mmCIF file of C-alpha atoms and ligand atoms in Angstrom:
data_model
loop_
_atom_site.group_PDB
_atom_site.id
_atom_site.type_symbol
_atom_site.label_atom_id
_atom_site.label_comp_id
_atom_site.label_asym_id
_atom_site.label_seq_id
_atom_site.Cartn_x
_atom_site.Cartn_y
_atom_site.Cartn_z
ATOM 1 C CA MET M 1 0.000 0.000 0.000
ATOM 2 C CA ALA M 2 1.469 3.355 -1.014
ATOM 3 C CA LYS M 3 1.701 5.758 1.854
ATOM 4 C CA ASN M 4 -0.395 8.825 1.264
ATOM 5 C CA VAL M 5 -1.265 11.435 3.809
ATOM 6 C CA ALA M 6 -1.085 11.103 7.579
ATOM 7 C CA LEU M 7 -2.913 13.758 9.588
ATOM 8 C CA VAL M 8 -1.769 14.307 13.170
ATOM 9 C CA THR M 9 -3.985 16.510 15.331
ATOM 10 C CA GLY M 10 -2.149 18.718 17.788
ATOM 11 C CA GLY M 11 0.800 17.949 15.538
ATOM 12 C CA MET M 12 3.097 20.659 16.822
ATOM 13 C CA GLY M 13 3.131 19.689 20.505
ATOM 14 C CA GLY M 14 5.702 17.495 22.234
ATOM 15 C CA LEU M 15 4.165 14.162 21.356
ATOM 16 C CA GLY M 16 2.647 15.451 18.109
ATOM 17 C CA THR M 17 5.988 16.573 16.733
ATOM 18 C CA ALA M 18 7.593 13.213 17.490
ATOM 19 C CA ILE M 19 4.681 11.380 15.827
ATOM 20 C CA CYS M 20 4.905 13.621 12.744
ATOM 21 C CA LYS M 21 8.628 12.893 12.480
ATOM 22 C CA ALA M 22 8.268 9.126 12.871
ATOM 23 C CA LEU M 23 5.563 8.977 10.199
ATOM 24 C CA HIS M 24 7.617 11.190 7.864
ATOM 25 C CA ASP M 25 10.631 8.933 8.417
ATOM 26 C CA ASP M 26 8.393 6.049 7.307
ATOM 27 C CA GLY M 27 7.515 7.790 4.044
ATOM 28 C CA TRP M 28 4.190 9.394 4.861
ATOM 29 C CA LYS M 29 3.222 12.878 3.677
ATOM 30 C CA VAL M 30 2.489 14.366 7.067
ATOM 31 C CA VAL M 31 -0.003 17.105 7.856
ATOM 32 C CA ALA M 32 0.390 18.631 11.314
ATOM 33 C CA ASN M 33 -2.877 20.076 12.521
ATOM 34 C CA CYS M 34 -2.860 23.230 14.626
ATOM 35 C CA LEU M 35 -5.289 25.974 15.596
ATOM 36 C CA PRO M 36 -6.050 28.544 12.858
ATOM 37 C CA ASP M 37 -3.433 31.326 12.821
ATOM 38 C CA PHE M 38 -1.421 29.480 15.452
ATOM 39 C CA PRO M 39 1.460 31.883 16.214
ATOM 40 C CA PRO M 40 4.201 29.227 16.720
ATOM 41 C CA ALA M 41 3.367 27.419 13.444
ATOM 42 C CA ALA M 42 5.838 29.269 11.215
ATOM 43 C CA GLU M 43 8.710 28.748 13.646
ATOM 44 C CA TRP M 44 7.812 25.063 14.060
ATOM 45 C CA LEU M 45 7.765 24.575 10.282
ATOM 46 C CA ALA M 46 11.104 26.353 9.865
ATOM 47 C CA LYS M 47 12.731 24.371 12.693
ATOM 48 C CA THR M 48 11.536 20.994 11.442
ATOM 49 C CA LYS M 49 12.461 21.928 7.867
ATOM 50 C CA ALA M 50 16.009 22.668 9.045
ATOM 51 C CA GLU M 51 16.031 19.147 10.514
ATOM 52 C CA GLY M 52 15.061 17.713 7.117
ATOM 53 C CA TYR M 53 11.296 17.401 7.524
ATOM 54 C CA ASP M 54 8.811 18.656 4.943
ATOM 55 C CA PHE M 55 5.544 18.960 6.790
ATOM 56 C CA PHE M 56 2.197 20.359 5.694
ATOM 57 C CA VAL M 57 -0.062 22.298 8.039
ATOM 58 C CA GLY M 58 -3.795 21.659 8.501
ATOM 59 C CA GLU M 59 -5.524 24.443 10.387
ATOM 60 C CA ALA M 60 -8.628 23.730 12.438
ATOM 61 C CA ASP M 61 -9.806 24.055 15.994
ATOM 62 C CA VAL M 62 -10.485 20.388 16.728
ATOM 63 C CA THR M 63 -13.352 21.346 19.034
ATOM 64 C CA ASN M 64 -15.175 22.819 16.029
ATOM 65 C CA TYR M 65 -16.817 20.274 13.707
ATOM 66 C CA GLU M 66 -17.239 22.601 10.714
ATOM 67 C CA GLN M 67 -13.586 23.622 10.837
ATOM 68 C CA CYS M 68 -12.533 19.958 10.952
ATOM 69 C CA VAL M 69 -14.702 19.069 7.951
ATOM 70 C CA ALA M 70 -13.229 21.986 6.003
ATOM 71 C CA MET M 71 -9.671 20.965 6.977
ATOM 72 C CA VAL M 72 -10.228 17.385 5.816
ATOM 73 C CA GLN M 73 -11.725 18.544 2.500
ATOM 74 C CA LYS M 74 -8.804 20.897 1.901
ATOM 75 C CA ILE M 75 -6.192 18.229 2.653
ATOM 76 C CA GLU M 76 -7.911 15.673 0.404
ATOM 77 C CA ALA M 77 -8.166 18.220 -2.453
ATOM 78 C CA GLU M 78 -4.728 19.790 -2.173
ATOM 79 C CA ILE M 79 -2.389 17.207 -0.627
ATOM 80 C CA GLY M 80 -3.876 13.752 -1.094
ATOM 81 C CA PRO M 81 -5.990 11.004 0.451
ATOM 82 C CA ILE M 82 -5.776 10.795 4.232
ATOM 83 C CA ASP M 83 -4.855 7.163 4.892
ATOM 84 C CA CYS M 84 -3.757 7.683 8.475
ATOM 85 C CA LEU M 85 -5.277 9.817 11.205
ATOM 86 C CA VAL M 86 -3.635 10.225 14.596
ATOM 87 C CA ASN M 87 -6.029 11.816 17.085
ATOM 88 C CA ASN M 88 -3.385 13.267 19.349
ATOM 89 C CA ALA M 89 -4.680 16.723 20.332
ATOM 90 C CA GLY M 90 -5.111 16.954 24.060
ATOM 91 C CA ILE M 91 -4.920 19.273 27.036
ATOM 92 C CA THR M 92 -4.966 18.985 30.821
ATOM 93 C CA ARG M 93 -6.826 21.117 33.364
ATOM 94 C CA ASP M 94 -5.928 19.186 36.501
ATOM 95 C CA ALA M 95 -7.725 19.809 39.789
ATOM 96 C CA VAL M 96 -9.250 17.674 42.485
ATOM 97 C CA PHE M 97 -12.872 17.128 41.535
ATOM 98 C CA ARG M 98 -14.368 19.321 44.248
ATOM 99 C CA LYS M 99 -12.234 22.245 43.009
ATOM 100 C CA MET M 100 -12.747 21.474 39.296
ATOM 101 C CA ASN M 101 -15.037 23.971 37.602
ATOM 102 C CA LYS M 102 -17.311 23.394 34.619
ATOM 103 C CA ASP M 103 -14.956 25.239 32.274
ATOM 104 C CA GLN M 104 -12.119 22.858 33.171
ATOM 105 C CA TRP M 105 -14.413 19.889 32.569
ATOM 106 C CA ASP M 106 -15.736 21.230 29.261
ATOM 107 C CA ALA M 107 -12.331 22.277 27.909
ATOM 108 C CA VAL M 108 -10.837 18.827 28.437
ATOM 109 C CA LEU M 109 -13.864 16.871 27.214
ATOM 110 C CA SER M 110 -14.207 18.950 24.055
ATOM 111 C CA THR M 111 -10.501 19.044 23.165
ATOM 112 C CA ASN M 112 -9.673 15.465 24.095
ATOM 113 C CA LEU M 113 -12.862 13.581 23.200
ATOM 114 C CA ASP M 114 -15.288 15.619 21.058
ATOM 115 C CA SER M 115 -12.307 16.324 18.801
ATOM 116 C CA VAL M 116 -12.105 12.641 17.931
ATOM 117 C CA PHE M 117 -15.651 12.734 16.609
ATOM 118 C CA ASN M 118 -15.023 16.009 14.803
ATOM 119 C CA VAL M 119 -11.950 14.875 12.873
ATOM 120 C CA THR M 120 -12.680 11.176 12.455
ATOM 121 C CA HIS M 121 -16.258 11.639 11.235
ATOM 122 C CA PRO M 122 -15.296 13.257 7.906
ATOM 123 C CA VAL M 123 -12.250 10.986 7.383
ATOM 124 C CA LEU M 124 -13.494 7.495 8.202
ATOM 125 C CA PRO M 125 -16.016 7.100 5.321
ATOM 126 C CA LEU M 126 -13.283 8.088 2.857
ATOM 127 C CA MET M 127 -10.927 5.466 4.289
ATOM 128 C CA ALA M 128 -13.661 2.818 4.188
ATOM 129 C CA GLU M 129 -14.539 3.689 0.596
ATOM 130 C CA ARG M 130 -10.883 3.401 -0.437
ATOM 131 C CA GLY M 131 -10.420 0.123 1.449
ATOM 132 C CA PHE M 132 -7.521 1.224 3.628
ATOM 133 C CA GLY M 133 -7.066 3.333 6.712
ATOM 134 C CA ARG M 134 -5.342 3.671 10.031
ATOM 135 C CA VAL M 135 -6.887 5.565 12.937
ATOM 136 C CA ILE M 136 -4.744 5.893 16.048
ATOM 137 C CA ASN M 137 -6.262 7.488 19.126
ATOM 138 C CA ILE M 138 -3.829 8.772 21.724
ATOM 139 C CA SER M 139 -5.349 7.866 25.069
ATOM 140 C CA SER M 140 -3.388 7.734 28.336
ATOM 141 C CA VAL M 141 -2.484 5.456 31.212
ATOM 142 C CA ASN M 142 -4.780 7.743 33.171
ATOM 143 C CA GLY M 143 -7.697 6.834 30.915
ATOM 144 C CA VAL M 144 -7.001 3.189 31.689
ATOM 145 C CA LYS M 145 -6.447 3.405 35.455
ATOM 146 C CA GLY M 146 -7.886 6.832 36.437
ATOM 147 C CA GLN M 147 -5.770 9.498 38.124
ATOM 148 C CA PHE M 148 -6.185 11.614 41.239
ATOM 149 C CA GLY M 149 -6.792 15.217 40.104
ATOM 150 C CA GLN M 150 -7.809 14.238 36.574
ATOM 151 C CA ALA M 151 -11.512 13.360 36.606
ATOM 152 C CA ASN M 152 -11.954 15.305 33.360
ATOM 153 C CA TYR M 153 -8.857 13.930 31.608
ATOM 154 C CA SER M 154 -9.392 10.361 32.806
ATOM 155 C CA ALA M 155 -13.007 10.482 31.593
ATOM 156 C CA ALA M 156 -12.037 11.803 28.169
ATOM 157 C CA LYS M 157 -9.152 9.376 27.721
ATOM 158 C CA ALA M 158 -11.314 6.439 28.829
ATOM 159 C CA GLY M 159 -13.945 7.627 26.346
ATOM 160 C CA LEU M 160 -11.321 7.317 23.624
ATOM 161 C CA LEU M 161 -10.939 3.631 24.434
ATOM 162 C CA GLY M 162 -14.675 3.143 23.941
ATOM 163 C CA ILE M 163 -14.891 4.884 20.591
ATOM 164 C CA THR M 164 -11.788 2.985 19.460
ATOM 165 C CA LYS M 165 -13.446 -0.387 20.072
ATOM 166 C CA ALA M 166 -16.785 0.669 18.575
ATOM 167 C CA LEU M 167 -15.303 2.105 15.389
ATOM 168 C CA ALA M 168 -12.881 -0.795 14.994
ATOM 169 C CA GLN M 169 -15.884 -3.108 14.664
ATOM 170 C CA GLU M 170 -17.656 -0.824 12.210
ATOM 171 C CA VAL M 171 -14.788 -0.618 9.705
ATOM 172 C CA ALA M 172 -12.830 -3.854 10.221
ATOM 173 C CA LYS M 173 -14.077 -5.359 6.955
ATOM 174 C CA LYS M 174 -13.110 -2.225 5.024
ATOM 175 C CA GLY M 175 -9.360 -2.498 5.601
ATOM 176 C CA VAL M 176 -9.418 0.202 8.252
ATOM 177 C CA THR M 177 -7.911 -0.393 11.689
ATOM 178 C CA VAL M 178 -8.698 1.714 14.743
ATOM 179 C CA ASN M 179 -6.440 1.458 17.773
ATOM 180 C CA ALA M 180 -5.655 3.334 20.947
ATOM 181 C CA VAL M 181 -2.203 4.031 22.319
ATOM 182 C CA ALA M 182 -2.142 4.671 26.059
ATOM 183 C CA PRO M 183 1.136 6.365 26.995
ATOM 184 C CA GLY M 184 2.312 6.779 30.548
ATOM 185 C CA TYR M 185 4.197 9.850 31.719
ATOM 186 C CA VAL M 186 6.278 11.142 28.812
ATOM 187 C CA GLY M 187 8.800 13.971 28.992
ATOM 188 C CA THR M 188 6.706 16.651 27.299
ATOM 189 C CA GLU M 189 5.613 20.114 28.433
ATOM 190 C CA MET M 190 2.307 18.643 29.627
ATOM 191 C CA VAL M 191 4.044 16.384 32.132
ATOM 192 C CA LEU M 192 6.760 18.886 33.003
ATOM 193 C CA ALA M 193 3.943 21.281 34.003
ATOM 194 C CA ILE M 194 3.066 19.043 36.975
ATOM 195 C CA LYS M 195 4.508 20.431 40.227
ATOM 196 C CA GLU M 196 8.008 19.031 40.556
ATOM 197 C CA GLU M 197 7.452 17.253 43.854
ATOM 198 C CA VAL M 198 4.241 15.649 42.566
ATOM 199 C CA ARG M 199 5.989 14.605 39.352
ATOM 200 C CA GLU M 200 8.898 13.106 41.249
ATOM 201 C CA GLN M 201 6.487 11.058 43.348
ATOM 202 C CA ILE M 202 4.827 9.778 40.180
ATOM 203 C CA VAL M 203 8.103 8.904 38.437
ATOM 204 C CA ALA M 204 9.191 7.045 41.572
ATOM 205 C CA THR M 205 6.276 4.661 41.015
ATOM 206 C CA VAL M 206 7.267 3.845 37.400
ATOM 207 C CA PRO M 207 9.058 0.479 37.376
ATOM 208 C CA VAL M 208 11.294 1.521 34.475
ATOM 209 C CA GLY M 209 12.354 4.470 36.636
ATOM 210 C CA ARG M 210 12.085 7.327 34.167
ATOM 211 C CA LEU M 211 9.703 9.322 32.014
ATOM 212 C CA GLY M 212 8.953 7.957 28.567
ATOM 213 C CA ARG M 213 10.517 9.539 25.507
ATOM 214 C CA PRO M 214 8.192 11.044 22.885
ATOM 215 C CA GLU M 215 10.021 9.019 20.223
ATOM 216 C CA GLU M 216 9.101 5.778 21.976
ATOM 217 C CA ILE M 217 5.408 6.606 21.649
ATOM 218 C CA ALA M 218 5.892 7.883 18.100
ATOM 219 C CA ASP M 219 7.592 4.685 16.922
ATOM 220 C CA LEU M 220 4.653 2.641 18.191
ATOM 221 C CA CYS M 221 2.265 4.902 16.263
ATOM 222 C CA ALA M 222 4.359 4.501 13.107
ATOM 223 C CA TYR M 223 4.173 0.730 13.485
ATOM 224 C CA LEU M 224 0.385 0.821 13.957
ATOM 225 C CA ALA M 225 0.162 2.987 10.837
ATOM 226 C CA SER M 226 2.162 0.516 8.772
ATOM 227 C CA ASP M 227 0.946 -2.344 6.609
ATOM 228 C CA LYS M 228 2.532 -4.762 9.083
ATOM 229 C CA ALA M 229 -0.090 -3.866 11.722
ATOM 230 C CA GLY M 230 -3.118 -4.856 9.668
ATOM 231 C CA TYR M 231 -4.244 -7.532 12.134
ATOM 232 C CA ILE M 232 -4.237 -5.194 15.143
ATOM 233 C CA THR M 233 -7.542 -3.443 15.589
ATOM 234 C CA GLY M 234 -9.672 -2.315 18.503
ATOM 235 C CA ALA M 235 -6.608 -2.690 20.703
ATOM 236 C CA THR M 236 -5.372 -0.517 23.526
ATOM 237 C CA ILE M 237 -1.592 -0.628 23.505
ATOM 238 C CA ASN M 238 -0.137 0.365 26.858
ATOM 239 C CA ILE M 239 3.268 2.024 26.783
ATOM 240 C CA ASN M 240 3.896 3.259 30.279
ATOM 241 C CA GLY M 241 7.180 1.882 31.656
ATOM 242 C CA GLY M 242 5.225 -0.629 33.718
ATOM 243 C CA LEU M 243 3.292 2.049 35.650
ATOM 244 C CA HIS M 244 0.074 0.127 35.097
ATOM 245 C CA MET M 245 0.214 -3.468 33.939
ATOM 246 C CA VAL M 246 -2.935 -4.854 32.359
HETATM 247 N N1 CAA Q 301 -3.668 9.823 45.686
HETATM 248 C C1 CAA Q 301 -4.227 10.143 46.900
HETATM 249 N N2 CAA Q 301 -4.072 11.346 47.464
HETATM 250 C C2 CAA Q 301 -3.343 12.251 46.830
HETATM 251 C C3 CAA Q 301 -2.732 11.983 45.579
HETATM 252 C C4 CAA Q 301 -2.918 10.705 45.033
HETATM 253 N N3 CAA Q 301 -2.362 10.379 43.836
HETATM 254 N N4 CAA Q 301 -2.070 13.082 45.173
HETATM 255 C C5 CAA Q 301 -2.254 14.011 46.133
HETATM 256 N N5 CAA Q 301 -3.000 13.501 47.127
HETATM 257 C C6 CAA Q 301 -3.438 14.180 48.368
HETATM 258 C C7 CAA Q 301 -2.284 15.027 48.926
HETATM 259 O O1 CAA Q 301 -1.450 14.216 49.714
HETATM 260 C C8 CAA Q 301 -3.039 16.069 49.711
HETATM 261 O O2 CAA Q 301 -3.454 15.508 50.934
HETATM 262 P P1 CAA Q 301 -3.506 16.399 52.243
HETATM 263 O O3 CAA Q 301 -4.433 17.558 51.933
HETATM 264 O O4 CAA Q 301 -4.050 15.466 53.285
HETATM 265 O O5 CAA Q 301 -2.098 16.825 52.476
HETATM 266 C C9 CAA Q 301 -4.310 16.318 48.886
HETATM 267 O O6 CAA Q 301 -4.471 15.130 48.068
HETATM 268 C C10 CAA Q 301 -4.190 17.532 47.992
HETATM 269 O O7 CAA Q 301 -3.096 17.312 47.088
HETATM 270 P P2 CAA Q 301 -2.318 18.514 46.430
HETATM 271 O O8 CAA Q 301 -1.620 19.337 47.461
HETATM 272 O O9 CAA Q 301 -1.472 18.007 45.315
HETATM 273 O O10 CAA Q 301 -3.548 19.396 45.869
HETATM 274 P P3 CAA Q 301 -3.468 20.571 44.899
HETATM 275 O O11 CAA Q 301 -4.843 21.152 44.820
HETATM 276 O O12 CAA Q 301 -2.312 21.471 45.195
HETATM 277 O O13 CAA Q 301 -3.076 19.865 43.494
HETATM 278 C C11 CAA Q 301 -3.388 18.490 41.613
HETATM 279 C C12 CAA Q 301 -3.982 18.956 42.929
HETATM 280 C C13 CAA Q 301 -3.198 19.692 40.664
HETATM 281 C C14 CAA Q 301 -4.359 17.534 40.979
HETATM 282 C C15 CAA Q 301 -2.020 17.837 41.884
HETATM 283 O O14 CAA Q 301 -2.191 16.826 42.849
HETATM 284 C C16 CAA Q 301 -1.404 17.217 40.652
HETATM 285 O O15 CAA Q 301 -0.863 17.911 39.805
HETATM 286 N N6 CAA Q 301 -1.462 15.893 40.547
HETATM 287 C C17 CAA Q 301 -0.936 15.175 39.395
HETATM 288 C C18 CAA Q 301 -1.991 14.981 38.384
HETATM 289 C C19 CAA Q 301 -1.421 14.272 37.206
HETATM 290 O O16 CAA Q 301 -0.879 13.185 37.333
HETATM 291 N N7 CAA Q 301 -1.535 14.852 36.025
HETATM 292 C C20 CAA Q 301 -0.993 14.270 34.878
HETATM 293 C C21 CAA Q 301 -0.668 15.357 33.880
HETATM 294 S S1 CAA Q 301 0.263 14.747 32.525
HETATM 295 C C22 CAA Q 301 -0.821 13.873 31.651
HETATM 296 O O17 CAA Q 301 -1.978 13.860 31.870
HETATM 297 C C23 CAA Q 301 -0.247 13.081 30.504
HETATM 298 C C24 CAA Q 301 -0.635 11.667 30.602
HETATM 299 O O18 CAA Q 301 -1.442 11.222 29.813
HETATM 300 C C25 CAA Q 301 -0.015 10.814 31.627
#
C-alpha cells in the first residue's frame, strides 16, 4: 500500500511533533494540525524543515466540527488522500474534583474527546470507501487506570478507548484499523507542568524508573500505521514503563 497522507492533530506539541517525524521517516506525507493562525506554526515549520522534515499544516480548531470538515476537504483536495489519522490533540486542566469547575471539565472533554468525533467523522467514510485506513487514538495510562486530580482527563481518555473499540468493529471489513495508544508519563511540556514534587512522586512509582521519551510513543504509532499492523484493531496498547500493567 502506497503511503499517502497522515494527519496528526495537535501535531506541533511534544508528542505530536515526534509522531509527525516518525511517520515522515516512514515515508508518509504528514499534515500537522494546529489551531487557525497558530502563532508558533511558522517557527515550528522552519525548525523541522532545518532538521530535514517537509511537513504540511492543517488548520482547524479540533473542538469545532465545521472547521474539521473543512480541513479534511482541503487536505484531500490539495495534498492527497488521508490514509492515516492520529487523534493526538489533548490538554490537561488538573484539579481535584471538588475544586474542578465546569470550564475545566468542558475544555478537556471537548478538546480530548469531542475532537475525535469532529476529525474522524469526515475521514473514516473516505478510508472505508478506499479500502484502507489507520486511525490511532492517543489515550493515556490515566484513561485506563484513572488518576487523582484528573476526573476530566481520565473520563475523556477512557472515552477514547470506547470509541476505538466501537469504530474498529464498524470498519474492520473495510481495511481500516482503529487502535488506541495509552502512553504513561512522557517527557513533554504537559508532564513537566506538573509540580516538581508531585511529578517526582509519580516517576518514583514507574518500574522503568524514568519518564517515557516522545520518540518511543511515536515509533509505536508509526508501526500501527504501517501495513505490518493490519491484524491489530480495537486494541489498547499500553506504553507506560510498567506504571500500570494490564
Ligand atoms: N492519591 C491520593 N491522594 C493524593 C494523591 C494521590 N495520587 N495526590 C495528592 N493527594 C493528596 C495530597 O497528599 C493532599 O493531601 P492532604 O491535603 O491530606 O495533604 C491532597 O491530596 C491535595 O493534594 P495537592 O496538594 O497536590 O492538591 P493541589 O490542589 O495542590 O493539586 C493536583 C492537585 C493539581 C491535581 C495535583 O495533585 C497534581 O498535579 N497531581 C498530578 C496529576 C497528574 O498526574 N496529572 C498528569 C498530567 S500529565 C498527563 O496527563 C499526561 C498523561 O497522559 C499521563
